[in-house]
PDB file of C-alpha atoms in Angstrom:
ATOM      1  CA  MET A   1       9.542  22.575   7.890  1.00  0.00           C
ATOM      2  CA  GLY A   2      11.816  24.947   6.028  1.00  0.00           C
ATOM      3  CA  ASN A   3      14.953  22.923   6.774  1.00  0.00           C
ATOM      4  CA  LEU A   4      13.962  20.130   4.711  1.00  0.00           C
ATOM      5  CA  ILE A   5      15.681  21.931   1.917  1.00  0.00           C
ATOM      6  CA  LYS A   6      18.771  20.655   3.380  1.00  0.00           C
ATOM      7  CA  VAL A   7      17.795  17.092   2.499  1.00  0.00           C
ATOM      8  CA  LEU A   8      20.136  14.379   2.067  1.00  0.00           C
ATOM      9  CA  THR A   9      22.670  12.686   0.113  1.00  0.00           C
ATOM     10  CA  ARG A  10      24.603  10.087   1.718  1.00  0.00           C
ATOM     11  CA  ASP A  11      27.261  12.645   2.649  1.00  0.00           C
ATOM     12  CA  ILE A  12      24.553  14.731   4.315  1.00  0.00           C
ATOM     13  CA  ASP A  13      23.267  11.602   6.082  1.00  0.00           C
ATOM     14  CA  ASN A  14      26.719  11.328   7.514  1.00  0.00           C
ATOM     15  CA  ASN A  15      26.290  14.708   8.998  1.00  0.00           C
ATOM     16  CA  SER A  16      22.925  13.925  10.741  1.00  0.00           C
ATOM     17  CA  GLY A  17      20.709  15.233   8.012  1.00  0.00           C
ATOM     18  CA  ASN A  18      19.137  18.538   9.136  1.00  0.00           C
ATOM     19  CA  PHE A  19      15.537  18.080   8.086  1.00  0.00           C
ATOM     20  CA  PHE A  20      12.106  17.031   9.464  1.00  0.00           C
ATOM     21  CA  LEU A  21       9.057  16.094   7.266  1.00  0.00           C
ATOM     22  CA  ASP A  22       5.953  16.720   9.267  1.00  0.00           C
ATOM     23  CA  PHE A  23       3.844  13.610   8.808  1.00  0.00           C
ATOM     24  CA  GLU A  24       1.495  14.733  11.790  1.00  0.00           C
ATOM     25  CA  ASN A  25       0.580  18.260  11.074  1.00  0.00           C
ATOM     26  CA  ALA A  26       1.601  19.439   7.291  1.00  0.00           C
ATOM     27  CA  GLN A  27      -1.271  21.485   5.996  1.00  0.00           C
ATOM     28  CA  PRO A  28      -1.793  22.218   2.222  1.00  0.00           C
ATOM     29  CA  THR A  29      -0.814  25.396   0.675  1.00  0.00           C
ATOM     30  CA  GLU A  30      -3.015  27.206  -1.962  1.00  0.00           C
ATOM     31  CA  ALA A  31      -1.024  25.629  -4.717  1.00  0.00           C
ATOM     32  CA  GLU A  32      -1.624  22.072  -3.181  1.00  0.00           C
ATOM     33  CA  LYS A  33      -5.161  22.556  -2.059  1.00  0.00           C
ATOM     34  CA  GLN A  34      -7.164  21.291  -4.931  1.00  0.00           C
ATOM     35  CA  GLN A  35      -5.105  18.153  -5.286  1.00  0.00           C
ATOM     36  CA  TRP A  36      -4.971  17.814  -1.555  1.00  0.00           C
ATOM     37  CA  GLU A  37      -8.808  17.851  -1.338  1.00  0.00           C
ATOM     38  CA  GLN A  38      -9.283  15.138  -3.954  1.00  0.00           C
ATOM     39  CA  VAL A  39      -6.802  12.948  -2.215  1.00  0.00           C
ATOM     40  CA  ASN A  40      -8.272  13.490   1.036  1.00  0.00           C
ATOM     41  CA  GLU A  41     -11.615  12.122   0.018  1.00  0.00           C
ATOM     42  CA  VAL A  42      -9.837   8.945  -1.020  1.00  0.00           C
ATOM     43  CA  LEU A  43      -7.980   8.702   2.262  1.00  0.00           C
ATOM     44  CA  MET A  44     -11.015   9.165   4.253  1.00  0.00           C
ATOM     45  CA  GLU A  45     -12.587   6.241   2.447  1.00  0.00           C
ATOM     46  CA  ALA A  46      -9.609   4.200   3.200  1.00  0.00           C
ATOM     47  CA  GLN A  47     -10.063   4.390   6.803  1.00  0.00           C
ATOM     48  CA  GLY A  48     -13.490   2.684   6.298  1.00  0.00           C
ATOM     49  CA  ILE A  49     -11.944  -0.032   4.168  1.00  0.00           C
ATOM     50  CA  LEU A  50      -9.430  -0.795   6.920  1.00  0.00           C
ATOM     51  CA  GLN A  51     -12.131  -1.014   9.490  1.00  0.00           C
ATOM     52  CA  ASP A  52     -14.210  -3.345   7.241  1.00  0.00           C
ATOM     53  CA  LEU A  53     -11.172  -5.540   6.661  1.00  0.00           C
ATOM     54  CA  GLN A  54     -10.221  -5.592  10.238  1.00  0.00           C
ATOM     55  CA  SER A  55     -13.702  -6.883  11.116  1.00  0.00           C
ATOM     56  CA  TYR A  56     -13.854  -9.300   8.303  1.00  0.00           C
ATOM     57  CA  SER A  57     -14.733 -12.725  10.002  1.00  0.00           C
ATOM     58  CA  GLY A  58     -15.565 -14.828   6.980  1.00  0.00           C
ATOM     59  CA  ALA A  59     -18.184 -17.554   6.449  1.00  0.00           C
ATOM     60  CA  GLY A  60     -16.025 -20.516   7.368  1.00  0.00           C
ATOM     61  CA  GLU A  61     -18.328 -22.423   9.449  1.00  0.00           C
ATOM     62  CA  ALA A  62     -21.400 -21.993   6.976  1.00  0.00           C
ATOM     63  CA  ILE A  63     -19.192 -23.098   4.127  1.00  0.00           C
ATOM     64  CA  ARG A  64     -17.891 -26.200   6.006  1.00  0.00           C
ATOM     65  CA  GLN A  65     -21.378 -27.196   6.726  1.00  0.00           C
ATOM     66  CA  ALA A  66     -22.369 -26.672   3.026  1.00  0.00           C
ATOM     67  CA  ILE A  67     -19.424 -28.834   1.864  1.00  0.00           C
ATOM     68  CA  GLN A  68     -20.113 -31.631   4.371  1.00  0.00           C
ATOM     69  CA  GLN A  69     -23.915 -31.579   3.556  1.00  0.00           C
ATOM     70  CA  PRO A  70     -24.135 -31.017  -0.216  1.00  0.00           C
ATOM     71  CA  ASN A  71     -27.622 -32.351  -0.600  1.00  0.00           C
ATOM     72  CA  ASP A  72     -29.150 -30.259   2.091  1.00  0.00           C
ATOM     73  CA  GLU A  73     -30.941 -27.342   0.364  1.00  0.00           C
ATOM     74  CA  ARG A  74     -31.389 -25.346   3.609  1.00  0.00           C
ATOM     75  CA  VAL A  75     -27.739 -25.588   4.491  1.00  0.00           C
ATOM     76  CA  GLN A  76     -26.567 -24.586   0.906  1.00  0.00           C
ATOM     77  CA  GLU A  77     -28.862 -21.602   1.078  1.00  0.00           C
ATOM     78  CA  THR A  78     -27.500 -20.491   4.533  1.00  0.00           C
ATOM     79  CA  ALA A  79     -23.897 -20.692   3.207  1.00  0.00           C
ATOM     80  CA  TRP A  80     -24.813 -18.693   0.097  1.00  0.00           C
ATOM     81  CA  ALA A  81     -26.710 -16.051   2.096  1.00  0.00           C
ATOM     82  CA  ALA A  82     -23.619 -15.759   4.321  1.00  0.00           C
ATOM     83  CA  VAL A  83     -21.093 -15.408   1.526  1.00  0.00           C
ATOM     84  CA  VAL A  84     -22.840 -12.937  -0.774  1.00  0.00           C
ATOM     85  CA  PRO A  85     -22.465  -9.869   1.475  1.00  0.00           C
ATOM     86  CA  LEU A  86     -18.888 -10.849   2.175  1.00  0.00           C
ATOM     87  CA  VAL A  87     -18.140 -10.879  -1.583  1.00  0.00           C
ATOM     88  CA  ASN A  88     -19.735  -7.545  -1.898  1.00  0.00           C
ATOM     89  CA  LYS A  89     -17.243  -6.259   0.615  1.00  0.00           C
ATOM     90  CA  LEU A  90     -14.394  -7.846  -1.243  1.00  0.00           C
ATOM     91  CA  LYS A  91     -15.712  -6.179  -4.441  1.00  0.00           C
ATOM     92  CA  LYS A  92     -15.624  -2.823  -2.632  1.00  0.00           C
ATOM     93  CA  PHE A  93     -11.982  -3.399  -1.531  1.00  0.00           C
ATOM     94  CA  TYR A  94     -10.945  -4.208  -5.069  1.00  0.00           C
ATOM     95  CA  GLU A  95     -12.806  -1.211  -6.562  1.00  0.00           C
ATOM     96  CA  PHE A  96     -11.053   0.994  -3.937  1.00  0.00           C
ATOM     97  CA  SER A  97      -7.699  -0.335  -5.263  1.00  0.00           C
ATOM     98  CA  VAL A  98      -8.607   0.848  -8.635  1.00  0.00           C
ATOM     99  CA  LYS A  99      -9.518   4.277  -7.285  1.00  0.00           C
ATOM    100  CA  LEU A 100      -6.129   4.405  -5.406  1.00  0.00           C
ATOM    101  CA  GLU A 101      -4.298   3.754  -8.575  1.00  0.00           C
ATOM    102  CA  GLY A 102      -5.701   7.004 -10.024  1.00  0.00           C
ATOM    103  CA  THR A 103      -5.047   8.931  -6.915  1.00  0.00           C
ATOM    104  CA  LEU A 104      -1.414   7.891  -6.842  1.00  0.00           C
ATOM    105  CA  HIS A 105      -1.014   8.995 -10.346  1.00  0.00           C
ATOM    106  CA  GLY A 106      -2.297  12.533  -9.425  1.00  0.00           C
ATOM    107  CA  LEU A 107       0.153  12.762  -6.499  1.00  0.00           C
ATOM    108  CA  LEU A 108       3.122  11.657  -8.463  1.00  0.00           C
ATOM    109  CA  GLY A 109       2.289  14.076 -11.033  1.00  0.00           C
ATOM    110  CA  PHE A 110       2.707  16.831  -8.490  1.00  0.00           C
ATOM    111  CA  LEU A 111       5.761  15.417  -6.623  1.00  0.00           C
ATOM    112  CA  THR A 112       7.785  14.614  -9.696  1.00  0.00           C
ATOM    113  CA  SER A 113       6.957  17.428 -11.967  1.00  0.00           C
ATOM    114  CA  ALA A 114      10.022  18.949 -13.670  1.00  0.00           C
ATOM    115  CA  HIS A 115       9.738  22.561 -12.385  1.00  0.00           C
ATOM    116  CA  CYS A 116      11.779  21.744  -9.356  1.00  0.00           C
ATOM    117  CA  SER A 117      13.819  18.975  -7.691  1.00  0.00           C
ATOM    118  CA  PRO A 118      12.453  16.129  -5.645  1.00  0.00           C
ATOM    119  CA  THR A 119      13.866  17.863  -2.543  1.00  0.00           C
ATOM    120  CA  GLN A 120      12.227  21.084  -3.391  1.00  0.00           C
ATOM    121  CA  HIS A 121       8.976  19.279  -4.024  1.00  0.00           C
ATOM    122  CA  LEU A 122       9.169  17.775  -0.457  1.00  0.00           C
ATOM    123  CA  GLU A 123      10.092  21.193   0.894  1.00  0.00           C
ATOM    124  CA  GLN A 124       7.316  23.041  -0.832  1.00  0.00           C
ATOM    125  CA  GLU A 125       4.418  20.410  -0.945  1.00  0.00           C
ATOM    126  CA  GLN A 126       4.678  18.665   2.456  1.00  0.00           C
ATOM    127  CA  ALA A 127       0.953  18.195   2.735  1.00  0.00           C
ATOM    128  CA  LEU A 128       0.987  16.167  -0.448  1.00  0.00           C
ATOM    129  CA  ALA A 129       4.081  14.349   0.617  1.00  0.00           C
ATOM    130  CA  ARG A 130       2.201  13.460   3.846  1.00  0.00           C
ATOM    131  CA  GLN A 131      -0.799  12.098   1.692  1.00  0.00           C
ATOM    132  CA  PHE A 132       1.564  10.000  -0.361  1.00  0.00           C
ATOM    133  CA  ALA A 133       2.921   8.679   3.012  1.00  0.00           C
ATOM    134  CA  GLU A 134      -0.571   7.909   4.291  1.00  0.00           C
ATOM    135  CA  ILE A 135      -1.324   6.018   0.956  1.00  0.00           C
ATOM    136  CA  LEU A 136       1.708   3.854   1.563  1.00  0.00           C
ATOM    137  CA  HIS A 137       0.756   3.307   5.245  1.00  0.00           C
ATOM    138  CA  PHE A 138      -2.739   2.190   4.314  1.00  0.00           C
ATOM    139  CA  THR A 139      -1.437   0.015   1.568  1.00  0.00           C
ATOM    140  CA  LEU A 140       0.989  -2.050   3.954  1.00  0.00           C
ATOM    141  CA  ARG A 141      -1.638  -2.032   6.655  1.00  0.00           C
ATOM    142  CA  PHE A 142      -4.199  -3.323   4.251  1.00  0.00           C
ATOM    143  CA  ASP A 143      -1.920  -6.202   3.093  1.00  0.00           C
ATOM    144  CA  GLU A 144      -0.901  -6.972   6.703  1.00  0.00           C
ATOM    145  CA  LEU A 145      -4.611  -7.665   7.515  1.00  0.00           C
ATOM    146  CA  LYS A 146      -5.154  -9.598   4.274  1.00  0.00           C
ATOM    147  CA  MET A 147      -2.148 -11.782   4.827  1.00  0.00           C
ATOM    148  CA  THR A 148      -3.404 -12.891   8.255  1.00  0.00           C
ATOM    149  CA  ASN A 149      -7.030 -13.594   7.005  1.00  0.00           C
ATOM    150  CA  PRO A 150      -7.298 -16.739   4.922  1.00  0.00           C
ATOM    151  CA  ALA A 151     -11.073 -16.400   5.056  1.00  0.00           C
ATOM    152  CA  ILE A 152     -10.855 -13.898   2.148  1.00  0.00           C
ATOM    153  CA  GLN A 153      -9.622 -16.324  -0.423  1.00  0.00           C
ATOM    154  CA  ASN A 154     -11.699 -19.137   0.975  1.00  0.00           C
ATOM    155  CA  ASP A 155     -15.009 -17.164   0.850  1.00  0.00           C
ATOM    156  CA  PHE A 156     -14.332 -15.910  -2.683  1.00  0.00           C
ATOM    157  CA  SER A 157     -13.284 -19.383  -3.955  1.00  0.00           C
ATOM    158  CA  TYR A 158     -16.488 -20.792  -2.496  1.00  0.00           C
ATOM    159  CA  TYR A 159     -18.559 -18.032  -4.164  1.00  0.00           C
ATOM    160  CA  ARG A 160     -17.119 -18.725  -7.524  1.00  0.00           C
ATOM    161  CA  ARG A 161     -17.547 -22.496  -7.356  1.00  0.00           C
ATOM    162  CA  THR A 162     -21.172 -22.030  -6.259  1.00  0.00           C
ATOM    163  CA  LEU A 163     -21.872 -19.403  -8.876  1.00  0.00           C
ATOM    164  CA  SER A 164     -20.410 -21.675 -11.570  1.00  0.00           C
ATOM    165  CA  ARG A 165     -22.598 -24.518 -10.449  1.00  0.00           C
ATOM    166  CA  MET A 166     -25.728 -22.305 -10.417  1.00  0.00           C
ATOM    167  CA  ARG A 167     -24.842 -21.421 -14.129  1.00  0.00           C
ATOM    168  CA  ILE A 168     -24.583 -24.864 -15.156  1.00  0.00           C
ATOM    169  CA  ASN A 169     -27.961 -25.674 -13.540  1.00  0.00           C
ATOM    170  CA  ASN A 170     -29.420 -22.541 -15.333  1.00  0.00           C
ATOM    171  CA  MET A 171     -30.124 -20.943 -11.865  1.00  0.00           C
ATOM    172  CA  ALA A 172     -30.010 -17.120 -12.491  1.00  0.00           C
ATOM    173  CA  THR A 173     -28.993 -15.009  -9.597  1.00  0.00           C
ATOM    174  CA  GLU A 174     -29.132 -11.337  -8.781  1.00  0.00           C
ATOM    175  CA  GLU A 175     -25.664 -11.682  -7.232  1.00  0.00           C
ATOM    176  CA  GLU A 176     -24.181 -12.516 -10.664  1.00  0.00           C
ATOM    177  CA  ASN A 177     -25.055  -9.002 -11.815  1.00  0.00           C
ATOM    178  CA  GLU A 178     -23.178  -7.589  -8.966  1.00  0.00           C
ATOM    179  CA  VAL A 179     -20.092  -9.447  -9.634  1.00  0.00           C
ATOM    180  CA  ASN A 180     -20.010 -10.646 -13.205  1.00  0.00           C
ATOM    181  CA  ASN A 181     -17.501 -13.121 -14.576  1.00  0.00           C
ATOM    182  CA  GLU A 182     -15.021 -10.495 -15.938  1.00  0.00           C
ATOM    183  CA  LEU A 183     -15.019  -8.663 -12.658  1.00  0.00           C
ATOM    184  CA  ALA A 184     -14.704 -11.941 -10.651  1.00  0.00           C
ATOM    185  CA  ASN A 185     -11.646 -12.827 -12.750  1.00  0.00           C
ATOM    186  CA  ARG A 186     -10.061  -9.500 -11.924  1.00  0.00           C
ATOM    187  CA  MET A 187     -10.869  -9.875  -8.269  1.00  0.00           C
ATOM    188  CA  SER A 188      -9.530 -13.395  -8.220  1.00  0.00           C
ATOM    189  CA  LEU A 189      -6.156 -12.178  -9.557  1.00  0.00           C
ATOM    190  CA  PHE A 190      -6.101  -9.342  -7.073  1.00  0.00           C
ATOM    191  CA  TYR A 191      -6.651 -11.415  -4.044  1.00  0.00           C
ATOM    192  CA  ALA A 192      -4.458 -14.385  -5.115  1.00  0.00           C
ATOM    193  CA  ASN A 193      -1.480 -12.023  -4.635  1.00  0.00           C
ATOM    194  CA  ALA A 194      -0.007 -12.074  -1.087  1.00  0.00           C
ATOM    195  CA  THR A 195       0.235  -8.322  -1.052  1.00  0.00           C
ATOM    196  CA  PRO A 196      -2.554  -7.189  -3.374  1.00  0.00           C
ATOM    197  CA  MET A 197      -2.581  -3.442  -2.577  1.00  0.00           C
ATOM    198  CA  LEU A 198       1.120  -3.145  -2.674  1.00  0.00           C
ATOM    199  CA  LYS A 199       1.153  -4.854  -6.075  1.00  0.00           C
ATOM    200  CA  THR A 200      -1.505  -2.266  -7.167  1.00  0.00           C
ATOM    201  CA  LEU A 201       0.665   0.556  -6.157  1.00  0.00           C
ATOM    202  CA  SER A 202       3.787  -0.851  -7.578  1.00  0.00           C
ATOM    203  CA  ASP A 203       2.155  -1.420 -10.999  1.00  0.00           C
ATOM    204  CA  ALA A 204       0.520   2.113 -10.698  1.00  0.00           C
ATOM    205  CA  THR A 205       3.969   3.754 -10.117  1.00  0.00           C
ATOM    206  CA  THR A 206       5.578   1.780 -13.034  1.00  0.00           C
ATOM    207  CA  LYS A 207       2.598   2.743 -15.260  1.00  0.00           C
ATOM    208  CA  PHE A 208       2.969   6.361 -14.232  1.00  0.00           C
ATOM    209  CA  VAL A 209       6.687   6.253 -15.387  1.00  0.00           C
ATOM    210  CA  SER A 210       5.735   4.537 -18.645  1.00  0.00           C
ATOM    211  CA  GLU A 211       2.962   6.860 -19.603  1.00  0.00           C
ATOM    212  CA  ASN A 212       5.124  10.000 -18.618  1.00  0.00           C
ATOM    213  CA  SER A 213       7.883   9.318 -21.081  1.00  0.00           C
ATOM    214  CA  ASP A 214       8.807  13.010 -21.320  1.00  0.00           C
ATOM    215  CA  LEU A 215       9.576  12.983 -17.482  1.00  0.00           C
ATOM    216  CA  PRO A 216      12.912  11.584 -16.705  1.00  0.00           C
ATOM    217  CA  ILE A 217      12.675   8.292 -14.521  1.00  0.00           C
ATOM    218  CA  GLU A 218      14.985   9.848 -12.002  1.00  0.00           C
ATOM    219  CA  ASN A 219      12.262  12.421 -11.088  1.00  0.00           C
ATOM    220  CA  THR A 220      10.221   9.376  -9.781  1.00  0.00           C
ATOM    221  CA  THR A 221      13.138   7.284  -8.425  1.00  0.00           C
ATOM    222  CA  ASP A 222      14.714  10.301  -6.677  1.00  0.00           C
ATOM    223  CA  CYS A 223      11.516  11.323  -5.117  1.00  0.00           C
ATOM    224  CA  LEU A 224      11.195   7.831  -3.652  1.00  0.00           C
ATOM    225  CA  SER A 225      14.731   7.521  -2.479  1.00  0.00           C
ATOM    226  CA  THR A 226      14.705  10.972  -0.867  1.00  0.00           C
ATOM    227  CA  MET A 227      11.476  10.135   1.054  1.00  0.00           C
ATOM    228  CA  ALA A 228      13.031   6.812   2.241  1.00  0.00           C
ATOM    229  CA  SER A 229      16.154   8.753   3.383  1.00  0.00           C
ATOM    230  CA  VAL A 230      13.918  11.360   5.090  1.00  0.00           C
ATOM    231  CA  CYS A 231      12.240   8.533   7.030  1.00  0.00           C
ATOM    232  CA  LYS A 232      15.399   6.881   7.871  1.00  0.00           C
ATOM    233  CA  VAL A 233      17.069   9.955   9.429  1.00  0.00           C
ATOM    234  CA  MET A 234      13.961  10.886  11.341  1.00  0.00           C
ATOM    235  CA  LEU A 235      13.819   7.343  12.874  1.00  0.00           C
ATOM    236  CA  GLU A 236      17.698   7.400  13.622  1.00  0.00           C
ATOM    237  CA  THR A 237      17.844  10.786  15.023  1.00  0.00           C
ATOM    238  CA  PRO A 238      16.519  11.310  18.750  1.00  0.00           C
ATOM    239  CA  GLU A 239      15.893  14.878  18.247  1.00  0.00           C
ATOM    240  CA  TYR A 240      13.476  14.241  15.363  1.00  0.00           C
ATOM    241  CA  ARG A 241      11.862  11.304  16.945  1.00  0.00           C
ATOM    242  CA  SER A 242      11.084  13.385  20.020  1.00  0.00           C
ATOM    243  CA  ARG A 243       9.019  15.655  17.853  1.00  0.00           C
ATOM    244  CA  PHE A 244       6.499  12.815  17.110  1.00  0.00           C
ATOM    245  CA  ALA A 245       3.345  13.506  19.122  1.00  0.00           C
ATOM    246  CA  SER A 246       2.379   9.853  19.107  1.00  0.00           C
ATOM    247  CA  ASP A 247       4.353   6.465  19.347  1.00  0.00           C
ATOM    248  CA  ASP A 248       2.192   5.457  16.325  1.00  0.00           C
ATOM    249  CA  THR A 249       4.110   7.846  14.164  1.00  0.00           C
ATOM    250  CA  VAL A 250       7.043   5.723  14.456  1.00  0.00           C
ATOM    251  CA  LEU A 251       5.229   2.701  12.988  1.00  0.00           C
ATOM    252  CA  PHE A 252       3.772   5.071  10.373  1.00  0.00           C
ATOM    253  CA  CYS A 253       7.266   6.241   9.453  1.00  0.00           C
ATOM    254  CA  LEU A 254       8.653   2.799   9.316  1.00  0.00           C
ATOM    255  CA  ARG A 255       5.800   1.639   6.951  1.00  0.00           C
ATOM    256  CA  VAL A 256       6.300   4.549   4.697  1.00  0.00           C
ATOM    257  CA  MET A 257      10.052   3.945   4.464  1.00  0.00           C
ATOM    258  CA  VAL A 258       9.326   0.275   3.491  1.00  0.00           C
ATOM    259  CA  GLY A 259       6.836   1.379   0.973  1.00  0.00           C
ATOM    260  CA  VAL A 260       8.980   3.742  -0.931  1.00  0.00           C
ATOM    261  CA  ILE A 261      11.938   1.292  -0.917  1.00  0.00           C
ATOM    262  CA  ILE A 262       9.587  -1.395  -2.543  1.00  0.00           C
ATOM    263  CA  LEU A 263       8.195   1.076  -5.108  1.00  0.00           C
ATOM    264  CA  TYR A 264      11.760   2.218  -5.961  1.00  0.00           C
ATOM    265  CA  ASP A 265      12.731  -1.326  -6.548  1.00  0.00           C
ATOM    266  CA  TYR A 266       9.879  -1.750  -8.889  1.00  0.00           C
ATOM    267  CA  VAL A 267      10.513   1.335 -10.883  1.00  0.00           C
ATOM    268  CA  HIS A 268      14.275   1.673 -10.846  1.00  0.00           C
ATOM    269  CA  PRO A 269      15.821  -0.341 -13.896  1.00  0.00           C
ATOM    270  CA  ALA A 270      18.553  -1.882 -11.535  1.00  0.00           C
ATOM    271  CA  GLY A 271      16.360  -1.913  -8.431  1.00  0.00           C
ATOM    272  CA  ALA A 272      17.059  -0.899  -4.830  1.00  0.00           C
ATOM    273  CA  PHE A 273      19.357  -3.801  -3.874  1.00  0.00           C
ATOM    274  CA  ILE A 274      22.561  -2.938  -5.848  1.00  0.00           C
ATOM    275  CA  LYS A 275      25.623  -1.404  -4.175  1.00  0.00           C
ATOM    276  CA  SER A 276      25.214   1.905  -6.064  1.00  0.00           C
ATOM    277  CA  SER A 277      21.562   2.304  -4.981  1.00  0.00           C
ATOM    278  CA  LYS A 278      20.687   5.722  -3.582  1.00  0.00           C
ATOM    279  CA  ILE A 279      18.774   3.744  -0.946  1.00  0.00           C
ATOM    280  CA  ASP A 280      20.744   2.362   2.033  1.00  0.00           C
ATOM    281  CA  VAL A 281      18.679  -0.812   2.178  1.00  0.00           C
ATOM    282  CA  CYS A 282      20.807  -2.659   4.798  1.00  0.00           C
ATOM    283  CA  THR A 283      20.668   0.283   7.296  1.00  0.00           C
ATOM    284  CA  GLN A 284      16.952   0.718   6.651  1.00  0.00           C
ATOM    285  CA  GLN A 285      16.144  -2.752   7.138  1.00  0.00           C
ATOM    286  CA  ASN A 286      18.078  -2.900  10.364  1.00  0.00           C
ATOM    287  CA  ILE A 287      16.120   0.117  11.477  1.00  0.00           C
ATOM    288  CA  CYS A 288      12.720  -1.620  10.549  1.00  0.00           C
ATOM    289  CA  MET A 289      13.693  -4.690  12.545  1.00  0.00           C
ATOM    290  CA  THR A 290      15.057  -2.874  15.658  1.00  0.00           C
ATOM    291  CA  ARG A 291      12.498  -0.040  16.003  1.00  0.00           C
ATOM    292  CA  LEU A 292       9.422  -2.403  15.909  1.00  0.00           C
ATOM    293  CA  PRO A 293       8.032  -4.879  18.612  1.00  0.00           C
ATOM    294  CA  PRO A 294       8.666  -8.507  17.552  1.00  0.00           C
ATOM    295  CA  SER A 295       5.087  -9.101  16.585  1.00  0.00           C
ATOM    296  CA  LYS A 296       5.204  -6.265  14.039  1.00  0.00           C
ATOM    297  CA  SER A 297       8.847  -6.682  12.550  1.00  0.00           C
ATOM    298  CA  LYS A 298       7.943  -9.397  10.180  1.00  0.00           C
ATOM    299  CA  THR A 299       4.872  -7.892   8.528  1.00  0.00           C
ATOM    300  CA  CYS A 300       6.388  -4.268   8.343  1.00  0.00           C
ATOM    301  CA  TYR A 301       9.069  -5.533   5.899  1.00  0.00           C
ATOM    302  CA  LYS A 302       7.269  -8.391   4.199  1.00  0.00           C
ATOM    303  CA  SER A 303       6.946  -8.156   0.353  1.00  0.00           C
ATOM    304  CA  ASP A 304       7.594 -10.236  -2.688  1.00  0.00           C
ATOM    305  CA  SER A 305      10.225  -7.728  -3.868  1.00  0.00           C
ATOM    306  CA  VAL A 306      12.107  -7.929  -0.643  1.00  0.00           C
ATOM    307  CA  ASP A 307      11.943 -11.712  -0.364  1.00  0.00           C
ATOM    308  CA  LYS A 308      13.287 -12.265  -3.818  1.00  0.00           C
ATOM    309  CA  LYS A 309      16.306 -10.003  -3.362  1.00  0.00           C
ATOM    310  CA  GLU A 310      16.969 -10.673   0.293  1.00  0.00           C
ATOM    311  CA  HIS A 311      20.303 -12.285  -0.435  1.00  0.00           C
ATOM    312  CA  HIS A 312      21.665  -9.042  -1.742  1.00  0.00           C
ATOM    313  CA  LEU A 313      21.424  -7.481   1.689  1.00  0.00           C
ATOM    314  CA  SER A 314      24.448  -9.360   2.940  1.00  0.00           C
ATOM    315  CA  GLU A 315      26.730  -8.227   0.064  1.00  0.00           C
TER     316      GLU A 315
END
């Protein structure tokens, strides 16, 4: 753990980069403990969110029947009864994204504070760095599951159409109290995004920078670029990869590397894709594509940010 202090510039990278960030076993120091415990509660909830999303099957058949038989009251009631609990799940997912935003602000406050450099933060606060990595891993995993499940938007669209029709017919519902019109609008914007949780994290990071104007933006961007480089070297170096207790840690490390690159691109005024960037995007993209099985390589590096700027990678 101690040799993380030797962290990387590009010159150090060329000399193999003597460091290892312990994503599997890092434990909080006394200084980290209070913040760590707060974040840990959110991360425990995140596991349940992923399980619920993974098992989300949708109400597609009931909705199809309701559309095909608009005058059959029993069919309409069946579809509505199927959709309402699913929308409550979607509400829970959205509300968790709001909670995650606040959690990220707390972590960034620790990892970018001015009392030491980004490298020293990662050296001294590895447990919090690990939690930051776990948030990024959760984010990309959530969005991967969401992108491959069209039932989410179909269910929510049907819910909103049906609720609107009920209002027109003056049919009050208890469900409207659960998801009022304002909340439904926010949820609609959230789920309309291809990668909603990543968008939440990107906006939250940008907001953190703007709200902490006394903190140089470099504190945040250097923290992100340093973590990206840490992941890169751990994945490139057989000695470090051999320390991973599980093959799943490789995928974890890849997702974290992708996540911090995307956040860096959102926050840095010039983005991550310029030649002078502190992030070696070309090399890191190649690592992502070659270290993954084919079924995972596309989703690991999928984001609006990357898609829009992909042409810079060949420069």
